[in-house]
mmCIF file of C-alpha atoms and ligand atoms in Angstrom:
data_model
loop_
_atom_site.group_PDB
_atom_site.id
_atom_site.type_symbol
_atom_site.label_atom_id
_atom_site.label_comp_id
_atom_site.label_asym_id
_atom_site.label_seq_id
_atom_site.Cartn_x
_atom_site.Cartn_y
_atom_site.Cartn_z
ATOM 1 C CA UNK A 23 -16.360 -9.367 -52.722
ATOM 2 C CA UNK A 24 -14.485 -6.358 -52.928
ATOM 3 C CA UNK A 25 -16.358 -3.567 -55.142
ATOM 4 C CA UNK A 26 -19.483 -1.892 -56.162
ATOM 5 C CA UNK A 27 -22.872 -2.858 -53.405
ATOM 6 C CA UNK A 28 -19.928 -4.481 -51.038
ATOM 7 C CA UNK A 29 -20.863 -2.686 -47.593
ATOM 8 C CA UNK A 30 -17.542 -2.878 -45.498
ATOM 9 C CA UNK A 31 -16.773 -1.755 -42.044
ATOM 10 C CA UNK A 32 -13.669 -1.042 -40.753
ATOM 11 C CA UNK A 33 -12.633 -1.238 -36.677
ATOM 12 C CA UNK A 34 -10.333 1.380 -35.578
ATOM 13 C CA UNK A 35 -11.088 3.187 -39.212
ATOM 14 C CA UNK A 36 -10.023 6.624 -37.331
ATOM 15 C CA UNK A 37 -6.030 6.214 -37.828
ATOM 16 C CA UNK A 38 -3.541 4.168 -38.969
ATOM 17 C CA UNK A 39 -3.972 0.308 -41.084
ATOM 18 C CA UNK A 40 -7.752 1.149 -40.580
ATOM 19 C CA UNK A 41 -7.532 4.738 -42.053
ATOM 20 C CA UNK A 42 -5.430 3.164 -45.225
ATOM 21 C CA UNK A 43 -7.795 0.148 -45.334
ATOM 22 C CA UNK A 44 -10.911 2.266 -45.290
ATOM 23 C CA UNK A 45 -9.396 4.895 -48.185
ATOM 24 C CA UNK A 46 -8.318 1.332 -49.920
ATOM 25 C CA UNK A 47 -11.593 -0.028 -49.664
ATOM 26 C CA UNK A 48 -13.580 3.036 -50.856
ATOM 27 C CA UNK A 49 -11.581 3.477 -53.852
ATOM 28 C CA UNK A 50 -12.093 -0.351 -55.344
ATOM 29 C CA UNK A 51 -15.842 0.798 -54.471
ATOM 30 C CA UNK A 52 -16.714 -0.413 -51.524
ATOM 31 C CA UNK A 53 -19.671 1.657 -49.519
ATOM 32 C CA UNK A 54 -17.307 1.809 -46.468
ATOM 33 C CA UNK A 55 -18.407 2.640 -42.519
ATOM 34 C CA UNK A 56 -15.373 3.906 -40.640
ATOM 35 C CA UNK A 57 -15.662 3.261 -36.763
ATOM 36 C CA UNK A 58 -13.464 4.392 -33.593
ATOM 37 C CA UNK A 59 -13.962 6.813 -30.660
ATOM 38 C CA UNK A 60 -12.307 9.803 -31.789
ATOM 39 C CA UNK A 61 -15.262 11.930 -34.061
ATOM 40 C CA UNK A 62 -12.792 14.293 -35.407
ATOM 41 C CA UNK A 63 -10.149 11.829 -36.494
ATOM 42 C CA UNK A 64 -13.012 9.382 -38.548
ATOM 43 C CA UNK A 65 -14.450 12.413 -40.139
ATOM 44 C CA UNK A 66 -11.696 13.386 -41.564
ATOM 45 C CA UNK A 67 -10.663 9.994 -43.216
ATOM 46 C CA UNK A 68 -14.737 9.351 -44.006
ATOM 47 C CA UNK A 69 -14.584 12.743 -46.044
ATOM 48 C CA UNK A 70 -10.926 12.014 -47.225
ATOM 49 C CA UNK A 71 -12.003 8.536 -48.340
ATOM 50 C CA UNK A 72 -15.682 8.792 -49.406
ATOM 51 C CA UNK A 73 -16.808 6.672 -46.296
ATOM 52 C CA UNK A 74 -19.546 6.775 -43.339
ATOM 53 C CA UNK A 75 -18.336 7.313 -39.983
ATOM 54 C CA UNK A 76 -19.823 6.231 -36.799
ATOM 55 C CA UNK A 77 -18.047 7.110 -33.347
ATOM 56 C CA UNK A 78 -18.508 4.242 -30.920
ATOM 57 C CA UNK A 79 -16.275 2.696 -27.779
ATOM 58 C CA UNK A 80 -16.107 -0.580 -28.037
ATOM 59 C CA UNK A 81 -15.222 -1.126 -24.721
ATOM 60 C CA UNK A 82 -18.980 -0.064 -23.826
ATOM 61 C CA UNK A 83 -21.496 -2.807 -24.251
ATOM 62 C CA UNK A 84 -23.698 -2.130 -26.818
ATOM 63 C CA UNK A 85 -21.127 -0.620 -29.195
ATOM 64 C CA UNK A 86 -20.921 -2.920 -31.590
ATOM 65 C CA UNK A 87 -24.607 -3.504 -32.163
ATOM 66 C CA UNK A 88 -24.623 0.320 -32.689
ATOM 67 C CA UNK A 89 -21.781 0.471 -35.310
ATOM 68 C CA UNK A 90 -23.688 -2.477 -36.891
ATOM 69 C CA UNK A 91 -26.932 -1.011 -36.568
ATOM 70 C CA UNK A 92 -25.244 2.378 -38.671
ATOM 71 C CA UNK A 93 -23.927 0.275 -41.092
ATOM 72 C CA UNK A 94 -26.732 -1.872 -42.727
ATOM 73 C CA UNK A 95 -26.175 -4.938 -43.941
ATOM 74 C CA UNK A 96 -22.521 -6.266 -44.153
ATOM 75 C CA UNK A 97 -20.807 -8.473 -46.487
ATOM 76 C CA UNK A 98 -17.295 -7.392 -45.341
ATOM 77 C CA UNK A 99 -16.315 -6.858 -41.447
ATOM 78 C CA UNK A 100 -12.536 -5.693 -40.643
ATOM 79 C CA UNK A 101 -11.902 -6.110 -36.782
ATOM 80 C CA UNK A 102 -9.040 -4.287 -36.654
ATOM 81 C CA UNK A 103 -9.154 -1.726 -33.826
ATOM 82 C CA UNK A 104 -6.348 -2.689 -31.328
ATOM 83 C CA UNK A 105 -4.611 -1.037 -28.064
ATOM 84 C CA UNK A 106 -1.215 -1.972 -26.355
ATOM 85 C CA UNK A 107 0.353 -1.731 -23.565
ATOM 86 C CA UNK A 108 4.022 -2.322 -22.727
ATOM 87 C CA UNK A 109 5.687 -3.470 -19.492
ATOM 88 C CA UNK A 110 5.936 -6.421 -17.086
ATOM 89 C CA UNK A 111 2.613 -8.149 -16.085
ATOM 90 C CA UNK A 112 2.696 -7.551 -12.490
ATOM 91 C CA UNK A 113 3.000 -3.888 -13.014
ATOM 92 C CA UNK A 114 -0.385 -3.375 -15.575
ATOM 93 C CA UNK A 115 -3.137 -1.880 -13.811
ATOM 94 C CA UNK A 116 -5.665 -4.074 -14.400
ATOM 95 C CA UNK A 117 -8.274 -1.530 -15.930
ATOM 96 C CA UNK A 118 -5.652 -1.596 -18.737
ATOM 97 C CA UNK A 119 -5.683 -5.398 -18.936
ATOM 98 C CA UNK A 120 -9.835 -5.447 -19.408
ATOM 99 C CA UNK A 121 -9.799 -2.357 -21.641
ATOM 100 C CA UNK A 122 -7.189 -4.249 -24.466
ATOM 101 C CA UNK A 123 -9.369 -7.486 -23.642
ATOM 102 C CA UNK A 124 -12.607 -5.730 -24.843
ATOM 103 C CA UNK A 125 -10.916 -3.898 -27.442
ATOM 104 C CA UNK A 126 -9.364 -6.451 -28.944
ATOM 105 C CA UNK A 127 -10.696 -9.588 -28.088
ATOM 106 C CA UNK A 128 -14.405 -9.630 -26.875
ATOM 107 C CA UNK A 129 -15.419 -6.713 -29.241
ATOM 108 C CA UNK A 130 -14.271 -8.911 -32.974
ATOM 109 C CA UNK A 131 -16.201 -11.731 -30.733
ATOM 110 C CA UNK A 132 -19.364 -9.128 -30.675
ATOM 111 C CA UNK A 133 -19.187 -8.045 -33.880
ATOM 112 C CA UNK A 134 -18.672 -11.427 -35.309
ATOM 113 C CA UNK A 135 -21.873 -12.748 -33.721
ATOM 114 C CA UNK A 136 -23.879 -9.554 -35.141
ATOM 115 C CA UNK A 137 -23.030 -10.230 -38.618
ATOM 116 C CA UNK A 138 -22.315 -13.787 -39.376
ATOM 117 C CA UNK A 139 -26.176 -14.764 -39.276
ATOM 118 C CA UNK A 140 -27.041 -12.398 -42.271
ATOM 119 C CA UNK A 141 -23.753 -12.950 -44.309
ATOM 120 C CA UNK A 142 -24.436 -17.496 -44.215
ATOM 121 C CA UNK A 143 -28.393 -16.647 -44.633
ATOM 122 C CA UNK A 144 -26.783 -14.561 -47.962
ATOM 123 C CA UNK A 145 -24.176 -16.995 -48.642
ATOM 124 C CA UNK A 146 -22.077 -14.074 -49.044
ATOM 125 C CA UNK A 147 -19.429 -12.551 -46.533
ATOM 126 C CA UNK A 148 -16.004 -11.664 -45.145
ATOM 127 C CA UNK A 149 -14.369 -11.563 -41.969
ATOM 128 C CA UNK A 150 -10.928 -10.128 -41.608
ATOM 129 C CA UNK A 151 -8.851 -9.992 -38.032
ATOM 130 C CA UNK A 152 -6.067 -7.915 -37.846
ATOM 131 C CA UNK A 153 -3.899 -9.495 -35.407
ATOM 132 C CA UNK A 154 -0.306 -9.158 -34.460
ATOM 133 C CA UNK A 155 3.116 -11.362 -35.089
ATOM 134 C CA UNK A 156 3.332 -10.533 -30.931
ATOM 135 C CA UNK A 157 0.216 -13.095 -31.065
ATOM 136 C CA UNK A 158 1.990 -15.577 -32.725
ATOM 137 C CA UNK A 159 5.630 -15.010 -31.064
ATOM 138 C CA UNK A 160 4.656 -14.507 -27.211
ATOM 139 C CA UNK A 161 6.635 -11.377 -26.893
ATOM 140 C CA UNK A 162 7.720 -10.900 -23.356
ATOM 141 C CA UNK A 163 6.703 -7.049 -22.202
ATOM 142 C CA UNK A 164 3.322 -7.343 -24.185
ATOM 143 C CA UNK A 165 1.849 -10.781 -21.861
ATOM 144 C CA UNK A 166 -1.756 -9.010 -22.080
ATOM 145 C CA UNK A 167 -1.341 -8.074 -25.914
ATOM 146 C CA UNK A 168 0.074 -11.233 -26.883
ATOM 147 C CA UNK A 169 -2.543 -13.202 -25.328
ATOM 148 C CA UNK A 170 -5.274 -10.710 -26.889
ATOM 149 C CA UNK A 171 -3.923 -11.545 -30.441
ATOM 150 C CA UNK A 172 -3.165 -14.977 -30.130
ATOM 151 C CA UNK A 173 -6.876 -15.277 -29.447
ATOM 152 C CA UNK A 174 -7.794 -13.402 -32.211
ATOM 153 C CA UNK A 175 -5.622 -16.096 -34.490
ATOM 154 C CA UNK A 176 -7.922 -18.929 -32.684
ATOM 155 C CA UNK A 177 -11.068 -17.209 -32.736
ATOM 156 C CA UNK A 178 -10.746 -16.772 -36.584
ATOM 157 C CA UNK A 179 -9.323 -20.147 -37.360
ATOM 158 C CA UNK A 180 -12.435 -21.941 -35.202
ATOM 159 C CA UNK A 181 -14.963 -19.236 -36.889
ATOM 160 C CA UNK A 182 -13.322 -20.538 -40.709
ATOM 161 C CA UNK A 183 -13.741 -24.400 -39.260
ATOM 162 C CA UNK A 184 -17.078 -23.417 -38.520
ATOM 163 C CA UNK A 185 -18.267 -21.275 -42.171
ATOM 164 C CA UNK A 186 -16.200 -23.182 -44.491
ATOM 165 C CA UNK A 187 -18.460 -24.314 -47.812
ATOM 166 C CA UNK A 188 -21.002 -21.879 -46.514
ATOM 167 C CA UNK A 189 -20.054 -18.739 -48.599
ATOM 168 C CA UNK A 190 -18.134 -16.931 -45.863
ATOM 169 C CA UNK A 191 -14.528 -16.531 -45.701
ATOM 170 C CA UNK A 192 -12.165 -15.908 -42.854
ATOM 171 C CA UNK A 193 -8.954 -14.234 -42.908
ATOM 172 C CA UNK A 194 -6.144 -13.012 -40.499
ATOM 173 C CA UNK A 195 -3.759 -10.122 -41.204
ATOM 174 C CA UNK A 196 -0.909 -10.610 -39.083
ATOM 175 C CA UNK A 197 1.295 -7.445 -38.944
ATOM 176 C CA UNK A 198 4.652 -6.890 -37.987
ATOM 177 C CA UNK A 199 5.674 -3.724 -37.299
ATOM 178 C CA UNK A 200 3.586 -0.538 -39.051
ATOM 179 C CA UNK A 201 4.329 3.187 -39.058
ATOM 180 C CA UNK A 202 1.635 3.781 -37.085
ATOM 181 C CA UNK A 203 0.511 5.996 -33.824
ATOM 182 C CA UNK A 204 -0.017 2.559 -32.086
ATOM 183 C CA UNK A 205 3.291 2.589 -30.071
ATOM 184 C CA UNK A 206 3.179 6.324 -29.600
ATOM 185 C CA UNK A 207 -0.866 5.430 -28.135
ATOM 186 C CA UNK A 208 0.579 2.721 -25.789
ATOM 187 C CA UNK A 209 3.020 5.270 -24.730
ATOM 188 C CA UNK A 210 6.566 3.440 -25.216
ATOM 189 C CA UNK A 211 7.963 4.138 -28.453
ATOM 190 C CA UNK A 212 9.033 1.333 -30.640
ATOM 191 C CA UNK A 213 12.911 0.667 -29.795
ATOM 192 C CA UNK A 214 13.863 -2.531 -31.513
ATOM 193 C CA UNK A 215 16.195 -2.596 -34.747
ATOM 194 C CA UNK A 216 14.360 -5.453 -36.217
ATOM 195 C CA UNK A 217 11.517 -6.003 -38.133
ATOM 196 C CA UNK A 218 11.835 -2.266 -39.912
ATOM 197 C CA UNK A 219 8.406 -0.896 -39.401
ATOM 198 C CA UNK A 220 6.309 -1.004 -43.073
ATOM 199 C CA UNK A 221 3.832 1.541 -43.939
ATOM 200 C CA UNK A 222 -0.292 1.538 -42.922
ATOM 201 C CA UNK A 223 -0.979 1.092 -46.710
ATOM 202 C CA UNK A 224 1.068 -2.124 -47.511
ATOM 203 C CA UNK A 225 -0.786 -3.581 -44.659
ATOM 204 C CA UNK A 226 -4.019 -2.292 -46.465
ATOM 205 C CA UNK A 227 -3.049 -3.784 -49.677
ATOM 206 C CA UNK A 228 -2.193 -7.127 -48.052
ATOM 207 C CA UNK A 229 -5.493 -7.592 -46.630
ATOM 208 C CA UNK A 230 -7.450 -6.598 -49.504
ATOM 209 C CA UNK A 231 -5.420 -9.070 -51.102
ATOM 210 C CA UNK A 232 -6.261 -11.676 -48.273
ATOM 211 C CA UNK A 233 -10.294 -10.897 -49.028
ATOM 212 C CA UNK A 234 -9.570 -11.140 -52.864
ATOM 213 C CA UNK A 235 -7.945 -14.840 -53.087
ATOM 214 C CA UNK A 236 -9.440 -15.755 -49.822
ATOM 215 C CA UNK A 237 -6.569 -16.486 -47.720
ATOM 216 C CA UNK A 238 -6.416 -17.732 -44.616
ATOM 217 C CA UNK A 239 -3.499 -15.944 -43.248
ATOM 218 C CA UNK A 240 -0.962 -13.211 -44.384
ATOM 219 C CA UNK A 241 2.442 -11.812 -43.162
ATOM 220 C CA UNK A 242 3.512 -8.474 -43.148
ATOM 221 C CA UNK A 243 6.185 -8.913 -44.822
ATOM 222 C CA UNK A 244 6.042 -12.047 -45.980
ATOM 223 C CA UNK A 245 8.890 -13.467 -44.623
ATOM 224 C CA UNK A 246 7.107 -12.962 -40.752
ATOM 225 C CA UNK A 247 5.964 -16.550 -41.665
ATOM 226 C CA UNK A 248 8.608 -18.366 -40.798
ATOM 227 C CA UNK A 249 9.278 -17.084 -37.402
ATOM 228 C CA UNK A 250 6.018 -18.027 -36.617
ATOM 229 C CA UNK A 251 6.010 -21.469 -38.153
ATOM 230 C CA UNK A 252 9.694 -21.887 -36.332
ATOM 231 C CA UNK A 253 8.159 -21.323 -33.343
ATOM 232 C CA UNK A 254 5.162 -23.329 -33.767
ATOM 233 C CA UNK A 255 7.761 -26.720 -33.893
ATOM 234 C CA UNK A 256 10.387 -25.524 -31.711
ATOM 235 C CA UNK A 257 9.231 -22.889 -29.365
ATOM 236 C CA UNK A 258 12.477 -23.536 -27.002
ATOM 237 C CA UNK A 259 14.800 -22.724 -29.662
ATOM 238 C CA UNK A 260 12.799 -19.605 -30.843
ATOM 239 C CA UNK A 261 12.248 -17.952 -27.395
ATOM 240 C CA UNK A 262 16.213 -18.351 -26.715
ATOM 241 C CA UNK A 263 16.546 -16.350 -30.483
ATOM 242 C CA UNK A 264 14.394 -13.676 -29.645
ATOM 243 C CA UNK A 265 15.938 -12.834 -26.150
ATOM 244 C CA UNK A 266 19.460 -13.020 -28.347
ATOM 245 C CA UNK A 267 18.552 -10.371 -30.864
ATOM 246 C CA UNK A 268 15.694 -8.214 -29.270
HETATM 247 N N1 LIG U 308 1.282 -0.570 -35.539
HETATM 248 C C1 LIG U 308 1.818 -1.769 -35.447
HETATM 249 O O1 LIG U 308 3.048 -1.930 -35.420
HETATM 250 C C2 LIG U 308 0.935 -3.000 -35.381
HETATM 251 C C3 LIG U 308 1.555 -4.249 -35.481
HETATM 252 C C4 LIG U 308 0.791 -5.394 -35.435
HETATM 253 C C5 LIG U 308 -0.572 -5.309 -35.283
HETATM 254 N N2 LIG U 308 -1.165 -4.085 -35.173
HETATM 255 C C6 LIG U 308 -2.616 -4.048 -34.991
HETATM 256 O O2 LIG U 308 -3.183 -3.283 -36.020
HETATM 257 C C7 LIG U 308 -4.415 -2.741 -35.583
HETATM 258 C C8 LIG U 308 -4.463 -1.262 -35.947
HETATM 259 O O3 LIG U 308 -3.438 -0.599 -35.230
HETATM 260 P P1 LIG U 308 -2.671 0.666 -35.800
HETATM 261 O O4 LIG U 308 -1.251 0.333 -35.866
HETATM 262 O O5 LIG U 308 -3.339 1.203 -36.987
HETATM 263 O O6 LIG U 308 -2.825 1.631 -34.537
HETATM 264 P P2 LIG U 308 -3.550 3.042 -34.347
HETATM 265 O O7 LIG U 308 -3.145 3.983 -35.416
HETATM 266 O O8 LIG U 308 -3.303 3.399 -32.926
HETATM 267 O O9 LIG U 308 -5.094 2.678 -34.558
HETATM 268 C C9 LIG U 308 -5.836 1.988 -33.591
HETATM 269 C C10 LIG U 308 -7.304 2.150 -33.907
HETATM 270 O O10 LIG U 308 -8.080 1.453 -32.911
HETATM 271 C C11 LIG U 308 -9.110 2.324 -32.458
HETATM 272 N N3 LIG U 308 -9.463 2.075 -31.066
HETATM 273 C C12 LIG U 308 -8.631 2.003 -30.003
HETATM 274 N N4 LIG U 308 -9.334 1.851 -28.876
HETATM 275 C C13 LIG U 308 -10.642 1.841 -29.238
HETATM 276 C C14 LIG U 308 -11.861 1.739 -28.521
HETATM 277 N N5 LIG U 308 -11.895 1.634 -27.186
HETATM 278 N N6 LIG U 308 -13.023 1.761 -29.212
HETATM 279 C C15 LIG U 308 -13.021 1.903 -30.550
HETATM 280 N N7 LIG U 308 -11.906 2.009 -31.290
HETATM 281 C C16 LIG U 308 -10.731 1.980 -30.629
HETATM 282 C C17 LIG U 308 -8.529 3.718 -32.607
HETATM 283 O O11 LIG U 308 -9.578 4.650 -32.744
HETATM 284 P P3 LIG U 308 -9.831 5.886 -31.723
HETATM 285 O O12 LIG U 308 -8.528 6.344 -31.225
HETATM 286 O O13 LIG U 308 -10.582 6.870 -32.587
HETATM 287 O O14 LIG U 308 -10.685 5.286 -30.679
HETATM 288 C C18 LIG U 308 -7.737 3.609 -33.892
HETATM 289 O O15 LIG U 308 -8.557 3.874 -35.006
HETATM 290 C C19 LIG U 308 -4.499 -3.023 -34.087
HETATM 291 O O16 LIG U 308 -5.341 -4.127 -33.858
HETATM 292 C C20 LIG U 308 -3.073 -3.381 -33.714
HETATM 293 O O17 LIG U 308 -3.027 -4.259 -32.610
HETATM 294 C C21 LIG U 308 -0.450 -2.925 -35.223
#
């Protein structure tokens, strides 16, 4: 999947686990279209990494039919353009609230229904979401952001019910904390001790991984997993944890 004639695009390919995922991409040979609002910031990483660019906002309707329309026909599709927002629920303005719906909800939902016709008429294709650990842990001060990614996590796993045996794979990236502008975007700087924020190109190499060996799911780091799992079987007992050493 990944290599020579593999047309990938990347969400949010402008900065960041995009920008490393699009430079990764292009150098194993993919022809890779970088997407994201900000014209200046893609061209740079499509010239750095021997990619296309195309600016779009995919909060606008239409936007992802344009990136698709730019990018041909795709056998690899990373949703992985994302916005936060910190702070207590009853204090988000609500233009906020729709903007990191679209962004990173409804637009992977576009996108996904673009592409998937052509990729199981092929027999031949990849999704890849690039959620959050905050999807999977319900991280109090990120309600809207939480909720965004832990719909990501059951978007993909119903898309991979629905593909499986049909030559289409399905996998979720699931991030802890990356050295990224993300936090700096949102506008409240990362202030937790724990997890140590990883670099944008280990998250890169685990999802390129993911595509290779067709996984379902990947940590980064690894050891994110269990978390998750614990609080998948004892979410009581996990909430009370996180309020004792966040
Ligand atoms: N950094 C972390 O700690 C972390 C942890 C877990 C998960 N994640 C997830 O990883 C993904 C990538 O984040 P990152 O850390 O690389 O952050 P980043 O450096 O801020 O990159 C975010 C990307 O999303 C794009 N984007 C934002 N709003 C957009 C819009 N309206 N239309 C089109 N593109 C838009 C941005 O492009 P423009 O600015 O050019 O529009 C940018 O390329 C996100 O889904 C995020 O939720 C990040």
């Amino acid at each position: 999947m990944i290599g020579a004639g593999t047309t990938a695009v990347v969400t949010g390919g402008s900065s960041g686990i995009g920008a490393a995922t699009a430079s990764l991409l292009a150098r194993r040979g993919c022809d890779v279209l970088v997407t994201g609002r900000d014209p200046a910031a893609l061209d740079t990483v499509a010239r750095h990494a021997g990619a296309r660019a195309c600016a779009a906002d995919l909060t606008e309707p239409g936007a992802a039919a344009r990136v698709l329309a730019a990018a041909g026909e795709v056998e690899l599709l990373v949703c992985n353009a994302g916005v936060g927002w910190a702070g207590r629920l009853e204090d988000m303005p609500e233009a906020d609230a729709e903007t990191l719906v679209r962004v990173n909800l409804l637009a992977p939902v576009q996108l996904v229904r673009a592409v998937l016709p052509g990729m199981l008429e092929r027999g031949r294709g990849h999704l890849v979401f690039v959620s959050s650990i905050a999807g999977s842990m319900n991280v109090a001060g990120e309600a809207v952001y939480s909720a965004t990614k832990a719909g990501l996590d059951a978007l993909a796993a119903s898309v991979r019910g629905e593909v499986t045996g049909r030559g289409v794979g399905v996998s979720v990236v699931v991030p802890g904390v990356v050295d990224t502008p993300f936090f700096a975007r949102r506008g409240t700087p990362y202030a937790r001790r724990r997890p140590r924020p990883v670099p944008p190109e280990r998250v890169a190499e685990a999802l390129v991984a993911a595509v290779e060996r067709n996984r379902a799911e990947v940590f980064v780091p690894p050891w994110l997993r269990l978390p998750a799992r614990l609080r998948g079987v004892a979410p009581a007992l996990t909430d009370a944890l996180q309020r004792r050493f966040t």
